[in-house]
XYZ file of C-alpha atoms in Angstrom:
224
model
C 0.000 0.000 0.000
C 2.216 2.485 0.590
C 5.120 1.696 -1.999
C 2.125 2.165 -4.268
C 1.011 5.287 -2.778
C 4.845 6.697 -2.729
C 5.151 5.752 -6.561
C 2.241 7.360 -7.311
C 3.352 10.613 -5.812
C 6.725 10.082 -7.829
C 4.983 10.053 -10.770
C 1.433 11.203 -11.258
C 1.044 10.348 -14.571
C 0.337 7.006 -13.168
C -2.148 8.186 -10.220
C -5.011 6.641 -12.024
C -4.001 3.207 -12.246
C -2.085 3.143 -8.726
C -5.404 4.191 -7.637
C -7.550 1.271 -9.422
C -4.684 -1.083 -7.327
C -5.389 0.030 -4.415
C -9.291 -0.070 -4.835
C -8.853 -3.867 -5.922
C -6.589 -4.135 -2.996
C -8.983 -3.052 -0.586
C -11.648 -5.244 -2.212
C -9.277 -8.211 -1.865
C -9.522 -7.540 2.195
C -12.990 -6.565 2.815
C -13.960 -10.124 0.837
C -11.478 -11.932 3.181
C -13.077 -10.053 6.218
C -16.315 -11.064 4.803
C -15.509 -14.636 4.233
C -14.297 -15.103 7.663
C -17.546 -13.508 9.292
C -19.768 -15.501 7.240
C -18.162 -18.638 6.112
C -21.040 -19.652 4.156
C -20.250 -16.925 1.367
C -19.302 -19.440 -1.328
C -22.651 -21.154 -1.182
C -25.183 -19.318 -0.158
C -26.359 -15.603 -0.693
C -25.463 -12.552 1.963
C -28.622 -11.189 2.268
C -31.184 -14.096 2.531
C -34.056 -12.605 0.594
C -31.569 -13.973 -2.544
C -31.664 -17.138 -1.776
C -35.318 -17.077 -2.859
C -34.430 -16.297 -6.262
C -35.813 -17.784 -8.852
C -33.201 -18.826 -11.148
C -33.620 -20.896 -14.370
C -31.965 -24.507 -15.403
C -30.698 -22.987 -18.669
C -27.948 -25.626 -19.289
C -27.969 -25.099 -23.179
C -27.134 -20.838 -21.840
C -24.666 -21.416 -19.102
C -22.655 -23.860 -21.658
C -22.632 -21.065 -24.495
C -21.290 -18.661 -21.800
C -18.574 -20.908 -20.961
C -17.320 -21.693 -24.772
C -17.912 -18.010 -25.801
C -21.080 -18.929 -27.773
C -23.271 -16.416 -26.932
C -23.511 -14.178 -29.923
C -22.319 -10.903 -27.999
C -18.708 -10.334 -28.976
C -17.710 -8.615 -26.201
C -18.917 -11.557 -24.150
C -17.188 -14.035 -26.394
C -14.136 -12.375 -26.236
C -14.001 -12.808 -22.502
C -15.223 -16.157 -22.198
C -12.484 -17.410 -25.026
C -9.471 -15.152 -23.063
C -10.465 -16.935 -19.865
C -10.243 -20.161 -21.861
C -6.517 -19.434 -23.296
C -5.182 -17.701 -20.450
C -6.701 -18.087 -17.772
C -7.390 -14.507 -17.037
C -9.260 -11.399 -18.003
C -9.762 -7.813 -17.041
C -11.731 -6.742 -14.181
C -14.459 -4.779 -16.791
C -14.857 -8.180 -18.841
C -15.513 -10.441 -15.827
C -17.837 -7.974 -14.656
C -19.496 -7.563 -18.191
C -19.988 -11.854 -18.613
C -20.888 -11.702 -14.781
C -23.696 -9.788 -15.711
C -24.656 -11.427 -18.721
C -24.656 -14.873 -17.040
C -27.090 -13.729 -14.252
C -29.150 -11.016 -15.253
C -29.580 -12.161 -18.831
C -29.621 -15.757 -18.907
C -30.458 -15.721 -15.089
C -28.613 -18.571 -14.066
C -27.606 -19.420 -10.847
C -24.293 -17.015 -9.881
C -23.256 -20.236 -8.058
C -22.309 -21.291 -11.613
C -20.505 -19.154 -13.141
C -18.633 -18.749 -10.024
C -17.358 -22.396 -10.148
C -16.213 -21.425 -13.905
C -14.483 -19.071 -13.163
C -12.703 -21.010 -9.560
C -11.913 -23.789 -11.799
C -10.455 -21.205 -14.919
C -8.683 -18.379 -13.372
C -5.324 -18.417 -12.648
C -5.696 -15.648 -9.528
C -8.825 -17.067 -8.458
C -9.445 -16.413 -4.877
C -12.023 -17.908 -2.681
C -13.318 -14.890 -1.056
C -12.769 -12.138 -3.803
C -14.871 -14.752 -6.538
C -17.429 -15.493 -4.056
C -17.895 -11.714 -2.724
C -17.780 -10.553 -6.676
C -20.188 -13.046 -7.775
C -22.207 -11.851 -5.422
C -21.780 -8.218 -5.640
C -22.878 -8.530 -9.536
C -25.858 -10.595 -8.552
C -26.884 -8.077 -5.748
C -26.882 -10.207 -3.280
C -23.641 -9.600 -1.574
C -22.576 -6.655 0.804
C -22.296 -3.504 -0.375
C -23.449 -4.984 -4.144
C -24.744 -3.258 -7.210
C -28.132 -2.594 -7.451
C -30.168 -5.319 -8.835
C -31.209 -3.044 -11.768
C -28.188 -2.393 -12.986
C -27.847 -4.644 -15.764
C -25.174 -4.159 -18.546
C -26.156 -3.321 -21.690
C -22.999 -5.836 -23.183
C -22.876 -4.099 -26.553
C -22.760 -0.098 -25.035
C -20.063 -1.860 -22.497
C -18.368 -2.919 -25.714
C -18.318 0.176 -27.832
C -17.693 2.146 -24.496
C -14.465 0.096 -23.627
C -13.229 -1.953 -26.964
C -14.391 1.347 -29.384
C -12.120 0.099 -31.893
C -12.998 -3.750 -31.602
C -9.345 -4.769 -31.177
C -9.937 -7.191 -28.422
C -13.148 -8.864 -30.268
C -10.803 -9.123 -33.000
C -7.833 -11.132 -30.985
C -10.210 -13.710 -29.510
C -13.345 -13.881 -31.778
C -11.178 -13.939 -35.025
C -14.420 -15.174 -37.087
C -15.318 -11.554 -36.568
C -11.901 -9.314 -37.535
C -12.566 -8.205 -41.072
C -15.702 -6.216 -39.804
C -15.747 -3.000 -39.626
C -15.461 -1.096 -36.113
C -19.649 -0.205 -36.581
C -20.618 -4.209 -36.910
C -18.184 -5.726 -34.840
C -19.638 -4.975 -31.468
C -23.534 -5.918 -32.626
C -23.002 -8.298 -35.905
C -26.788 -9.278 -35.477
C -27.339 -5.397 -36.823
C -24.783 -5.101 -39.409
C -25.692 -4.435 -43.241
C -25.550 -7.634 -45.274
C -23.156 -6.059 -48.067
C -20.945 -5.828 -44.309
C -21.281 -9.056 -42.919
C -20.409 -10.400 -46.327
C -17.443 -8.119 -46.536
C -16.286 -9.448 -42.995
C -16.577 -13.275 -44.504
C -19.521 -13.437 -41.379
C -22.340 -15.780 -42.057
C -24.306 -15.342 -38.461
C -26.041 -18.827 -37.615
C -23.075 -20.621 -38.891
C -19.434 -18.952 -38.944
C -20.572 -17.078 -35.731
C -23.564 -17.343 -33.557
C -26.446 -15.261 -33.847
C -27.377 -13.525 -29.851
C -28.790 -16.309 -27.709
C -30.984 -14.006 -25.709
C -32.363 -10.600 -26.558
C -31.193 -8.492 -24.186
C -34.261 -5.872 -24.007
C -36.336 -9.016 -23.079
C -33.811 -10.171 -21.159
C -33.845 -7.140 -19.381
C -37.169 -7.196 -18.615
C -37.129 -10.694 -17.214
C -34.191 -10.034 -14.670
C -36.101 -7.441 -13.444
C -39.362 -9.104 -12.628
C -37.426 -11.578 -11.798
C -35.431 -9.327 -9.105
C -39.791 -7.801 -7.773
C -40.586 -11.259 -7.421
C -38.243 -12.019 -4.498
C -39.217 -8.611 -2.982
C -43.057 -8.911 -2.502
């Protein structure tokens, strides 16, 4: 903490990212303190009401998430990165998080037993406590309404589609405007891009306005 506080000061250009350290640093030790006050993290939600929630057995969903089948690139990219390597960036775990949950709503449980058995820095308490914090069933976790929109996450953070384009290759001769939501590219585009949706890539398993809309009576139903 403070060799990373002390460089920092030496050299402010890289404030920013010392600063997103030490935020995933303290998140690192308020998920141990929470694990040790309430063992039963890994398996069961931190605020009760959650455990109510009615999740779906959406085997044919949960195993496109894990192969990067989904039909959202941005997803896809993640889910084939974890795959290779073994790791991903803290945005993209949060971004296939969501997806997982809030638009296929299946079980967090599960995709946090991907990612324990896939990462390379996975970490009992800081999987279960994220898992949960995406869900909105952990301490201190993100509203249950806020549900990523994966292709605004995409344009937002991968603008020029450079990390689709490492680890969905199918998709790297489109242009930056179809990469990020094939589904809505131009035909004379897709057949530019050597994309034939349905068969050289997968057309979106889930709508995500509907999906949207499901998560969230989903998300009332456990309140009433």
């Amino acid at each position: 903490w403070h060799a990373v506080c002390a460089a920092s000061e030496a050299a402010p250009d890289g404030r920013k990212g010392a600063e997103s350290y030490l935020r995933e640093l303290i998140w690192r030790e308020f998920s141990y303190q929470l694990l040790f006050h309430h063992p039963y993290l890994p398996e069961a939600a931190f605020k009760p009401e959650f455990n109510a929630f009615p999740w779906t057995q959406n085997e044919q969903g949960l195993e496109a998430w894990r192969r990067g089948r989904t039909g959202y690139p941005i997803v896809d990219a993640g889910m084939r990165q974890l795959w290779e390597t073994g790791w991903m960036h803290n945005r993209v775990r949060m971004i296939v998080a969501s997806f997982l949950i809030k638009h296929l709503l299946v079980d967090w449980r599960e995709g946090e037993a991907w990612f324990w058995d896939t990462l390379v820095d996975a970490d009992l308490a800081n999987n279960a406590a994220s898992w949960q914090w995406v869900a909105g069933s952990g301490a201190d976790a993100a509203p249950y309404f806020r549900i990523f929109n994966p292709t605004l996450q995409s344009e937002k953070f991968d603008a020029e589609g450079g990390y689709i384009r490492r680890f969905v290759p199918e998709l790297a001769k489109l242009d930056n405007a179809g990469i990020h939501a094939p589904w809505l590219a131009a035909p004379a585009a897709l057949a530019r891009g050597g994309v034939k949706l349905g068969e050289t890539y997968s057309l979106p398993i889930v709508d995500h306005g509907k999906a949207r809309i499901a998560a969230l009576a989903a998300y009332e139903a456990i309140k009433k």
